[in-house]
mmCIF file of C-alpha atoms in Angstrom:
data_model
loop_
_atom_site.group_PDB
_atom_site.id
_atom_site.type_symbol
_atom_site.label_atom_id
_atom_site.label_comp_id
_atom_site.label_asym_id
_atom_site.label_seq_id
_atom_site.Cartn_x
_atom_site.Cartn_y
_atom_site.Cartn_z
ATOM 1 C CA MET L 556 131.469 153.140 62.236
ATOM 2 C CA SER L 557 128.005 152.002 62.601
ATOM 3 C CA THR L 558 125.177 153.554 60.621
ATOM 4 C CA ALA L 559 122.974 153.988 64.139
ATOM 5 C CA LEU L 560 124.939 156.024 65.923
ATOM 6 C CA ASP L 561 126.147 158.741 62.152
ATOM 7 C CA PHE L 562 122.419 159.034 62.274
ATOM 8 C CA LEU L 563 122.434 159.815 66.065
ATOM 9 C CA SER L 564 125.865 161.785 65.352
ATOM 10 C CA GLY L 565 124.282 163.807 62.543
ATOM 11 C CA ALA L 566 120.735 164.640 64.933
ATOM 12 C CA LEU L 567 122.138 165.672 67.444
ATOM 13 C CA LEU L 568 124.119 168.138 65.463
ATOM 14 C CA LEU L 569 120.973 169.170 63.278
ATOM 15 C CA ILE L 570 119.568 169.863 67.241
ATOM 16 C CA GLY L 571 122.513 171.688 68.458
ATOM 17 C CA ILE L 572 122.376 174.100 65.005
ATOM 18 C CA PHE L 573 118.526 174.641 65.666
ATOM 19 C CA PHE L 574 119.058 176.341 69.359
ATOM 20 C CA THR L 575 121.719 178.116 68.579
ATOM 21 C CA LEU L 576 120.033 179.835 65.947
ATOM 22 C CA VAL L 577 117.294 180.185 67.828
ATOM 23 C CA GLY L 578 119.322 181.422 70.331
ATOM 24 C CA SER L 579 120.893 184.346 67.803
ATOM 25 C CA VAL L 580 117.137 185.861 67.164
ATOM 26 C CA GLY L 581 116.600 185.857 70.122
ATOM 27 C CA ILE L 582 119.958 187.847 70.803
ATOM 28 C CA LEU L 583 118.315 189.963 68.108
ATOM 29 C CA ARG L 584 114.614 189.834 68.334
ATOM 30 C CA LEU L 585 114.389 190.838 72.286
ATOM 31 C CA PRO L 586 113.942 193.650 73.731
ATOM 32 C CA ASP L 587 116.335 195.017 76.571
ATOM 33 C CA VAL L 588 119.468 193.184 77.903
ATOM 34 C CA LEU L 589 118.297 190.916 80.886
ATOM 35 C CA SER L 590 115.886 189.406 77.786
ATOM 36 C CA ARG L 591 118.551 189.592 75.782
ATOM 37 C CA LEU L 592 120.269 187.145 78.261
ATOM 38 C CA HIS L 593 117.918 184.665 78.265
ATOM 39 C CA GLY L 594 118.153 184.304 74.402
ATOM 40 C CA ALA L 595 121.760 183.514 74.874
ATOM 41 C CA SER L 596 121.179 180.716 77.778
ATOM 42 C CA ILE L 597 119.744 178.457 75.553
ATOM 43 C CA THR L 598 122.575 178.670 72.997
ATOM 44 C CA ASP L 599 124.753 178.340 75.803
ATOM 45 C CA THR L 600 123.173 174.681 77.266
ATOM 46 C CA LEU L 601 121.069 172.685 74.631
ATOM 47 C CA GLY L 602 122.944 173.859 71.808
ATOM 48 C CA ALA L 603 126.434 173.791 72.771
ATOM 49 C CA ALA L 604 125.250 170.107 75.014
ATOM 50 C CA SER L 605 123.772 168.705 71.483
ATOM 51 C CA ILE L 606 126.598 170.111 69.472
ATOM 52 C CA LEU L 607 129.464 169.501 71.851
ATOM 53 C CA LEU L 608 127.459 165.912 72.458
ATOM 54 C CA GLY L 609 127.170 164.732 68.760
ATOM 55 C CA LEU L 610 130.814 165.227 67.992
ATOM 56 C CA ALA L 611 131.398 163.283 70.834
ATOM 57 C CA VAL L 612 129.215 160.475 69.122
ATOM 58 C CA ALA L 613 130.701 161.012 66.195
ATOM 59 C CA ALA L 614 134.490 160.560 68.024
ATOM 60 C CA GLY L 615 133.443 156.931 69.244
ATOM 61 C CA TRP L 616 135.723 156.005 72.288
ATOM 62 C CA SER L 617 138.689 157.465 72.508
ATOM 63 C CA LEU L 618 140.575 160.098 74.667
ATOM 64 C CA LEU L 619 138.871 162.859 72.289
ATOM 65 C CA MET L 620 135.693 161.554 73.510
ATOM 66 C CA GLY L 621 136.628 162.395 77.348
ATOM 67 C CA LYS L 622 137.972 165.928 75.771
ATOM 68 C CA ILE L 623 134.890 167.353 74.538
ATOM 69 C CA LEU L 624 132.708 165.930 77.583
ATOM 70 C CA ALA L 625 135.566 167.683 80.033
ATOM 71 C CA LEU L 626 134.637 170.770 77.422
ATOM 72 C CA LEU L 627 130.529 170.543 77.846
ATOM 73 C CA VAL L 628 131.842 169.908 81.437
ATOM 74 C CA MET L 629 133.588 173.602 81.337
ATOM 75 C CA MET L 630 130.734 175.878 79.151
ATOM 76 C CA VAL L 631 128.360 174.425 82.149
ATOM 77 C CA LEU L 632 130.080 175.373 84.769
ATOM 78 C CA LEU L 633 131.558 178.518 83.894
ATOM 79 C CA ASN L 634 128.713 180.157 81.769
ATOM 80 C CA PRO L 635 125.839 181.133 83.881
ATOM 81 C CA SER L 636 128.675 182.376 86.215
ATOM 82 C CA ALA L 637 129.691 184.855 83.324
ATOM 83 C CA SER L 638 125.623 184.547 83.290
ATOM 84 C CA HIS L 639 125.406 186.141 86.145
ATOM 85 C CA ALA L 640 128.009 188.375 86.411
ATOM 86 C CA LEU L 641 126.603 190.247 83.103
ATOM 87 C CA ALA L 642 123.023 190.499 84.400
ATOM 88 C CA ARG L 643 123.688 191.869 87.751
ATOM 89 C CA ALA L 644 126.029 194.088 86.105
ATOM 90 C CA ALA L 645 123.372 195.248 83.893
ATOM 91 C CA ILE L 646 121.025 195.760 86.712
ATOM 92 C CA HIS L 647 123.530 198.062 88.478
ATOM 93 C CA GLY L 648 123.961 199.778 84.879
ATOM 94 C CA ILE L 649 120.300 200.190 83.432
ATOM 95 C CA ARG L 650 118.432 200.410 86.612
ATOM 96 C CA LYS L 651 115.206 200.076 84.662
ATOM 97 C CA PRO L 652 114.625 197.035 82.382
ATOM 98 C CA TRP L 653 112.382 196.233 80.231
ATOM 99 C CA LEU L 654 108.540 194.947 82.346
ATOM 100 C CA GLU L 655 105.445 193.769 80.935
ATOM 101 C CA ARG L 656 103.570 196.467 83.322
ATOM 102 C CA GLU L 657 105.909 199.442 82.230
ATOM 103 C CA SER L 658 105.446 199.287 78.640
ATOM 104 C CA ASP L 659 101.776 199.111 79.119
ATOM 105 C CA MET Y 70 128.110 167.335 54.753
ATOM 106 C CA ILE Y 71 126.349 167.534 57.655
ATOM 107 C CA LEU Y 72 129.436 169.202 59.380
ATOM 108 C CA ALA Y 73 129.589 171.871 57.262
ATOM 109 C CA SER Y 74 126.181 172.640 56.892
ATOM 110 C CA THR Y 75 126.679 172.968 60.977
ATOM 111 C CA ALA Y 76 130.032 175.011 60.149
ATOM 112 C CA VAL Y 77 127.776 177.165 57.495
ATOM 113 C CA GLY Y 78 124.919 177.815 60.742
ATOM 114 C CA LEU Y 79 127.740 178.594 63.529
ATOM 115 C CA LEU Y 80 128.515 181.905 60.730
ATOM 116 C CA ILE Y 81 125.158 182.993 60.909
ATOM 117 C CA ALA Y 82 123.928 182.596 64.209
ATOM 118 C CA MET Y 83 127.295 184.178 65.313
ATOM 119 C CA ALA Y 84 126.587 186.650 62.537
ATOM 120 C CA PHE Y 85 123.771 187.305 64.117
ATOM 121 C CA ALA Y 86 125.587 188.497 67.578
ATOM 122 C CA LEU Y 87 127.858 190.618 65.570
ATOM 123 C CA THR Y 88 124.722 192.051 64.442
ATOM 124 C CA ARG Y 89 123.704 192.888 67.958
ATOM 125 C CA ALA Y 90 127.022 193.573 69.128
ATOM 126 C CA ILE Y 91 127.250 196.510 66.178
ATOM 127 C CA LYS Y 92 124.028 197.493 66.868
ATOM 128 C CA GLY Y 93 123.706 196.987 70.531
ATOM 129 C CA PRO Y 94 122.325 200.743 72.532
ATOM 130 C CA THR Y 95 124.521 199.755 76.203
ATOM 131 C CA VAL Y 96 127.321 199.219 77.002
ATOM 132 C CA TYR Y 97 125.991 195.363 78.561
ATOM 133 C CA ASP Y 98 124.398 194.449 75.008
ATOM 134 C CA ARG Y 99 127.909 194.801 73.651
ATOM 135 C CA ILE Y 100 129.442 192.347 76.193
ATOM 136 C CA LEU Y 101 126.512 190.071 76.418
ATOM 137 C CA ALA Y 102 127.221 189.513 72.312
ATOM 138 C CA SER Y 103 130.721 189.061 72.543
ATOM 139 C CA ASN Y 104 130.073 186.933 74.824
ATOM 140 C CA ALA Y 105 127.877 184.636 72.559
ATOM 141 C CA LEU Y 106 130.329 185.471 70.053
ATOM 142 C CA GLY Y 107 133.258 182.972 71.832
ATOM 143 C CA THR Y 108 130.687 180.476 73.040
ATOM 144 C CA LYS Y 109 130.345 180.379 69.482
ATOM 145 C CA THR Y 110 133.662 180.187 68.077
ATOM 146 C CA VAL Y 111 134.321 177.110 70.656
ATOM 147 C CA LEU Y 112 131.551 175.848 69.058
ATOM 148 C CA ILE Y 113 132.674 176.673 65.570
ATOM 149 C CA ILE Y 114 136.679 174.924 66.378
ATOM 150 C CA ALA Y 115 135.696 172.292 67.484
ATOM 151 C CA VAL Y 116 133.334 171.335 64.315
ATOM 152 C CA LEU Y 117 136.176 172.396 61.962
ATOM 153 C CA GLY Y 118 138.613 169.761 63.560
ATOM 154 C CA PHE Y 119 136.392 166.973 63.093
ATOM 155 C CA LEU Y 120 136.111 168.778 59.229
ATOM 156 C CA VAL Y 121 140.354 169.480 58.622
ATOM 157 C CA GLY Y 122 140.481 165.730 60.335
ATOM 158 C CA ASP Y 123 143.085 167.067 63.137
ATOM 159 C CA PRO Y 124 140.585 167.111 65.758
ATOM 160 C CA GLY Y 125 143.169 166.364 68.695
ATOM 161 C CA HIS Y 126 144.418 169.748 67.938
ATOM 162 C CA TYR Y 127 141.766 172.003 67.555
ATOM 163 C CA ILE Y 128 139.943 170.596 71.022
ATOM 164 C CA ASP Y 129 142.694 171.670 73.211
ATOM 165 C CA ILE Y 130 142.101 175.045 71.860
ATOM 166 C CA ALA Y 131 138.628 175.404 72.080
ATOM 167 C CA LEU Y 132 139.200 174.023 75.876
ATOM 168 C CA MET Y 133 141.489 177.316 76.013
ATOM 169 C CA TYR Y 134 139.108 179.244 74.497
ATOM 170 C CA VAL Y 135 136.503 178.807 76.389
ATOM 171 C CA LEU Y 136 138.514 179.659 79.744
ATOM 172 C CA ILE Y 137 139.997 182.459 77.862
ATOM 173 C CA GLY Y 138 136.601 184.059 77.185
ATOM 174 C CA PHE Y 139 135.276 183.224 80.410
ATOM 175 C CA ILE Y 140 137.813 185.566 81.843
ATOM 176 C CA GLY Y 141 137.963 188.185 79.298
ATOM 177 C CA THR Y 142 134.474 188.960 79.323
ATOM 178 C CA ILE Y 143 134.634 189.153 83.739
ATOM 179 C CA ALA Y 144 137.836 191.530 83.075
ATOM 180 C CA VAL Y 145 135.693 193.836 80.560
ATOM 181 C CA LEU Y 146 132.516 193.281 82.871
ATOM 182 C CA LYS Y 147 134.973 194.256 86.233
ATOM 183 C CA VAL Y 148 136.193 197.844 84.631
ATOM 184 C CA SER Y 149 133.379 198.573 83.022
ATOM 185 C CA GLU Y 150 131.282 198.519 86.421
ATOM 186 C CA PHE Y 151 133.882 199.312 88.472
ATOM 187 C CA GLY Y 152 136.576 201.225 86.539
ATOM 188 C CA ASP Y 153 139.420 199.064 87.996
ATOM 189 C CA LEU Y 154 140.945 195.686 87.716
ATOM 190 C CA GLY Y 155 142.126 195.484 91.276
ATOM 191 C CA GLN Y 156 139.296 196.453 92.911
ATOM 192 C CA THR Y 157 137.785 192.882 94.458
ATOM 193 C CA GLN Y 158 134.176 194.133 96.330
ATOM 194 C CA PRO Y 159 131.455 197.179 95.573
ATOM 195 C CA VAL Y 160 131.714 200.160 97.056
ATOM 196 C CA ASP Y 161 127.377 199.407 98.463
ATOM 197 C CA SER Y 162 128.494 195.925 99.791
ATOM 198 C CA GLU Y 163 128.708 194.713 103.563
ATOM 199 C CA PRO Y 164 131.547 194.215 105.420
ATOM 200 C CA PRO Y 165 131.211 190.818 106.220
ATOM 201 C CA LYS Y 166 129.933 189.579 109.369
ATOM 202 C CA MET Q 220 128.453 169.448 105.091
ATOM 203 C CA LEU Q 221 126.071 170.159 108.433
ATOM 204 C CA SER Q 222 128.514 172.645 109.247
ATOM 205 C CA PRO Q 223 127.442 176.386 109.101
ATOM 206 C CA ARG Q 224 128.984 179.414 106.848
ATOM 207 C CA PHE Q 225 132.056 179.262 106.243
ATOM 208 C CA HIS Q 226 134.486 181.728 107.798
ATOM 209 C CA ARG Q 227 137.833 182.680 106.110
ATOM 210 C CA GLY Q 228 140.605 183.779 108.715
ATOM 211 C CA HIS Q 229 140.044 181.364 111.389
ATOM 212 C CA LYS Q 230 139.741 178.027 110.073
ATOM 213 C CA SER Q 231 140.718 174.768 111.682
ATOM 214 C CA PRO Q 232 143.031 171.968 110.549
ATOM 215 C CA GLU Q 233 139.712 169.050 109.717
ATOM 216 C CA PRO Q 234 140.530 165.185 109.785
ATOM 217 C CA PRO Q 235 138.731 165.234 105.981
ATOM 218 C CA ILE Q 236 142.026 167.317 104.341
ATOM 219 C CA VAL Q 237 143.600 163.543 104.114
ATOM 220 C CA ARG Q 238 141.196 162.591 101.716
ATOM 221 C CA LYS Q 239 140.405 165.338 100.226
ATOM 222 C CA THR Q 240 143.973 165.898 99.121
ATOM 223 C CA VAL Q 241 144.202 163.380 97.940
ATOM 224 C CA SER Q 242 141.205 163.410 95.055
ATOM 225 C CA LEU Q 243 142.863 166.650 94.896
ATOM 226 C CA PHE Q 244 145.881 164.659 93.373
ATOM 227 C CA PHE Q 245 143.198 162.156 91.141
ATOM 228 C CA VAL Q 246 141.929 165.015 89.949
ATOM 229 C CA LEU Q 247 144.253 167.098 88.606
ATOM 230 C CA ALA Q 248 146.403 163.363 87.566
ATOM 231 C CA GLY Q 249 143.304 162.641 85.456
ATOM 232 C CA THR Q 250 142.963 166.031 84.359
ATOM 233 C CA TRP Q 251 147.225 165.729 82.925
ATOM 234 C CA LEU Q 252 146.221 162.352 81.240
ATOM 235 C CA LEU Q 253 142.946 163.482 79.626
ATOM 236 C CA LEU Q 254 145.084 166.451 78.426
ATOM 237 C CA SER Q 255 148.037 164.832 77.158
ATOM 238 C CA GLY Q 256 147.609 161.449 75.877
ATOM 239 C CA HIS Q 257 151.155 160.880 76.045
ATOM 240 C CA TRP Q 258 152.858 157.900 78.298
ATOM 241 C CA SER Q 259 155.738 158.145 77.643
ATOM 242 C CA MET Q 260 157.915 158.129 80.818
ATOM 243 C CA LEU Q 261 159.385 161.292 80.611
ATOM 244 C CA LEU Q 262 156.039 163.006 79.954
ATOM 245 C CA LEU Q 263 154.269 160.774 82.834
ATOM 246 C CA GLY Q 264 157.008 161.665 85.455
ATOM 247 C CA LEU Q 265 156.451 166.108 84.296
ATOM 248 C CA GLY Q 266 153.099 164.932 85.316
ATOM 249 C CA LEU Q 267 154.327 163.843 88.749
ATOM 250 C CA ALA Q 268 156.328 166.092 88.838
ATOM 251 C CA SER Q 269 153.720 169.182 88.479
ATOM 252 C CA VAL Q 270 150.544 167.159 89.491
ATOM 253 C CA LEU Q 271 152.675 166.909 93.469
ATOM 254 C CA LEU Q 272 154.056 170.329 93.001
ATOM 255 C CA VAL Q 273 150.300 171.500 93.186
ATOM 256 C CA VAL Q 274 149.446 169.803 95.390
ATOM 257 C CA PHE Q 275 152.241 171.298 97.297
ATOM 258 C CA CYS Q 276 151.613 174.646 97.174
ATOM 259 C CA ALA Q 277 147.424 173.877 98.186
ATOM 260 C CA ARG Q 278 148.541 172.559 101.280
ATOM 261 C CA ARG Q 279 150.284 175.232 101.926
ATOM 262 C CA LEU Q 280 147.579 177.912 100.400
ATOM 263 C CA GLY Q 281 145.123 176.290 102.898
ATOM 264 C CA VAL Q 282 142.763 176.334 99.880
ATOM 265 C CA ILE Q 283 141.787 172.657 100.636
ATOM 266 C CA ASP Q 284 138.590 173.083 102.321
ATOM 267 C CA ASP Q 285 134.869 172.212 101.576
ATOM 268 C CA GLU Q 286 134.708 175.715 98.644
ATOM 269 C CA GLY Q 287 138.280 174.191 97.415
ATOM 270 C CA MET Q 288 137.058 171.010 97.347
ATOM 271 C CA PRO Q 289 133.985 170.097 97.252
ATOM 272 C CA ILE Q 290 133.700 166.239 96.745
ATOM 273 C CA GLU Q 291 131.420 165.145 98.854
ATOM 274 C CA ILE Q 292 128.201 166.703 96.607
ATOM 275 C CA ILE Q 293 129.135 165.350 93.632
ATOM 276 C CA PRO Q 294 126.297 162.297 94.663
ATOM 277 C CA GLY Q 295 124.584 164.408 95.471
ATOM 278 C CA LEU Q 296 124.629 166.294 92.015
ATOM 279 C CA VAL Q 297 125.143 163.246 90.587
ATOM 280 C CA ARG Q 298 121.243 161.806 91.487
ATOM 281 C CA TYR Q 299 120.595 166.055 91.212
ATOM 282 C CA ALA Q 300 121.176 166.600 87.405
ATOM 283 C CA PRO Q 301 118.820 164.495 85.161
ATOM 284 C CA TRP Q 302 116.180 166.336 86.496
ATOM 285 C CA LEU Q 303 118.042 169.682 86.168
ATOM 286 C CA ILE Q 304 118.818 167.935 82.163
ATOM 287 C CA GLN Q 305 114.850 167.776 82.099
ATOM 288 C CA GLN Q 306 113.955 171.381 83.355
ATOM 289 C CA ILE Q 307 116.671 172.773 81.105
ATOM 290 C CA ILE Q 308 115.112 170.632 77.179
ATOM 291 C CA LEU Q 309 111.368 171.829 78.574
ATOM 292 C CA SER Q 310 112.070 175.623 79.273
ATOM 293 C CA CYS Q 311 114.580 175.266 76.042
ATOM 294 C CA LEU Q 312 111.506 174.582 74.062
ATOM 295 C CA ASP Q 313 108.906 177.215 75.958
ATOM 296 C CA VAL Q 314 111.334 179.997 75.338
ATOM 297 C CA SER Q 315 112.750 178.981 72.094
ATOM 298 C CA LYS Q 316 108.770 179.098 70.475
ATOM 299 C CA ARG Q 317 108.580 182.626 72.762
ATOM 300 C CA ILE Q 318 111.118 183.416 70.171
ATOM 301 C CA LEU Q 319 109.853 182.060 66.979
ATOM 302 C CA ASN Q 320 105.883 183.375 67.228
ATOM 303 C CA PRO Q 321 105.668 186.459 66.138
ATOM 304 C CA THR Q 322 104.091 188.227 68.618
ATOM 305 C CA MET Q 323 107.013 187.557 70.671
ATOM 306 C CA PRO Q 324 104.291 186.470 73.764
ATOM 307 C CA ILE Q 325 106.684 187.497 76.665
ATOM 308 C CA SER Q 326 106.442 189.128 80.118
ATOM 309 C CA PRO Q 327 109.423 189.691 81.926
ATOM 310 C CA ALA Q 328 109.559 190.500 85.806
ATOM 311 C CA ILE Q 329 111.829 190.330 89.141
ATOM 312 C CA VAL Q 330 110.863 188.258 91.469
ATOM 313 C CA HIS Q 331 111.988 187.359 95.311
ATOM 314 C CA ILE Q 332 112.185 183.650 95.264
ATOM 315 C CA GLU Q 333 112.892 181.950 99.017
ATOM 316 C CA ALA Q 334 116.221 180.215 99.282
ATOM 317 C CA GLY Q 335 115.945 177.719 102.292
ATOM 318 C CA GLN Q 336 119.407 176.444 101.583
ATOM 319 C CA LYS Q 337 121.527 176.030 104.627
ATOM 320 C CA SER Q 338 125.134 175.678 103.220
ATOM 321 C CA ASP Q 339 126.831 178.349 100.451
ATOM 322 C CA MET Q 340 127.149 174.956 98.386
ATOM 323 C CA GLY Q 341 123.217 174.214 98.916
ATOM 324 C CA ARG Q 342 122.743 178.223 97.367
ATOM 325 C CA VAL Q 343 125.290 178.798 94.682
ATOM 326 C CA SER Q 344 123.749 175.182 94.032
ATOM 327 C CA LEU Q 345 120.148 176.478 93.655
ATOM 328 C CA ALA Q 346 121.386 179.787 91.982
ATOM 329 C CA ASN Q 347 123.513 178.409 89.600
ATOM 330 C CA SER Q 348 120.688 176.045 88.496
ATOM 331 C CA ILE Q 349 118.438 178.771 88.375
ATOM 332 C CA THR Q 350 120.562 180.743 85.520
ATOM 333 C CA LEU Q 351 121.417 177.744 84.029
ATOM 334 C CA THR Q 352 117.492 176.862 82.819
ATOM 335 C CA PRO Q 353 116.812 179.298 79.456
ATOM 336 C CA GLY Q 354 113.687 181.498 80.622
ATOM 337 C CA THR Q 355 115.133 182.661 84.430
ATOM 338 C CA ILE Q 356 118.319 184.072 85.759
ATOM 339 C CA SER Q 357 119.427 184.835 89.505
ATOM 340 C CA LEU Q 358 120.417 188.678 89.326
ATOM 341 C CA ASP Q 359 121.004 188.661 93.562
ATOM 342 C CA VAL Q 360 122.848 185.837 95.955
ATOM 343 C CA GLY Q 361 121.222 186.935 98.957
ATOM 344 C CA HIS Q 362 121.078 184.624 102.747
ATOM 345 C CA ASP Q 363 117.883 184.024 102.364
ATOM 346 C CA THR Q 364 116.009 185.121 98.727
ATOM 347 C CA ILE Q 365 117.366 185.277 95.355
ATOM 348 C CA GLU Q 366 116.984 187.612 92.692
ATOM 349 C CA VAL Q 367 115.339 186.427 89.642
ATOM 350 C CA HIS Q 368 114.642 187.772 86.321
ATOM 351 C CA ALA Q 369 112.086 185.824 84.862
ATOM 352 C CA LEU Q 370 111.017 185.695 80.719
ATOM 353 C CA THR Q 371 107.926 185.063 81.379
ATOM 354 C CA ALA Q 372 105.109 184.676 84.047
ATOM 355 C CA GLU Q 373 104.577 181.096 83.878
ATOM 356 C CA SER Q 374 108.683 180.586 84.344
ATOM 357 C CA ALA Q 375 108.628 182.694 87.479
ATOM 358 C CA ALA Q 376 105.060 180.963 89.077
ATOM 359 C CA SER Q 377 107.413 178.399 88.655
ATOM 360 C CA LEU Q 378 109.509 178.180 90.125
ATOM 361 C CA ALA Q 379 108.165 180.015 92.933
ATOM 362 C CA ASP Q 380 106.288 176.737 93.568
ATOM 363 C CA GLY Q 381 110.111 176.382 94.958
ATOM 364 C CA GLU Q 382 110.927 172.334 93.090
ATOM 365 C CA MET Q 383 113.734 173.514 92.191
ATOM 366 C CA ALA Q 384 114.705 175.012 95.966
ATOM 367 C CA ARG Q 385 114.076 171.284 97.445
ATOM 368 C CA ARG Q 386 115.119 169.959 95.515
ATOM 369 C CA VAL Q 387 118.783 170.845 95.368
ATOM 370 C CA HIS Q 388 117.774 170.848 99.097
ATOM 371 C CA LYS Q 389 116.793 167.240 98.857
ATOM 372 C CA LYS Q 390 119.378 166.116 96.644
ATOM 373 C CA VAL Q 391 122.268 168.709 97.221
ATOM 374 C CA GLU Q 392 122.774 168.920 100.944
ATOM 375 C CA GLY Q 393 121.231 165.355 101.685
ATOM 376 C CA GLU Q 394 119.070 166.179 104.265
#
């Protein structure tokens, strides 16, 4: 494999791990469930996509690359559904989300 | 080298999510944390496949883990909201026109 | 695609069902080949048998319809995807900056936005795009409006602007 592809794969992995860590910090720091979902969605979109694209570049043209891209498509289709279901259940369950104007 | 640091970073992120799962005041915080933990588990399985040099089999496991994690999250949410897996509609929903 | 709301219950067999059945066959066969990776005659034969069995069952169940096999919207989704990816990256950077900022300047709000989509598929695409973009999450999808939780007032304002709804309407629904 050429050096340029190695470099691209490494850069994508680094970007992905950065956004995954930021999303996890968001899950820890943000004030309530609905805000924490925004942190989790950073991990689900940009973090996961960058890491999987980096692995796909490392895999090269093969069946493996197809499988990794299928995994990426599946995560992009399924994660919003899970987030939406969770947000809907949370808004029915907690009834009083943390909003800016209420905390003032 | 870069793969190993990616795996370590994912482990740190999983530790954060696990902290939220233990601390989380409401049940939804814990479900959210376990869902995020599942996403990171899929990623770490994929990275681990490249680390140990057998990516083909590990990617298959990751594919299955995505599907099972999604079904698990939905099932836990349904039980926590309706108290029952068999109910098909919220009690207060409008009937279809 | 232009048909009004889809009703389960009384549906008549429509002409494109043959096309949908054939495309379901190819999608299933492609999935089998991708996941198996073996090319021996025995495994290919077993794959063909399972694909035909699944297509037969789906045909008997009547789930090959606009909802079960939405092949019409795939070209629209492909045209819509680049803009969505750009939006996702921009809002990811914005939300990341806010999370890493020690003072954490967030102002969560719940807003209702107009969803002028005619079809169920258009509304689902819009709600999924909203959830996929960090900073906004769709809470409830009604007939005309979508309830959205936004992390910041800016993201709520940019969503209420209606750019995303217009693009989904134009590209995905193709009107």
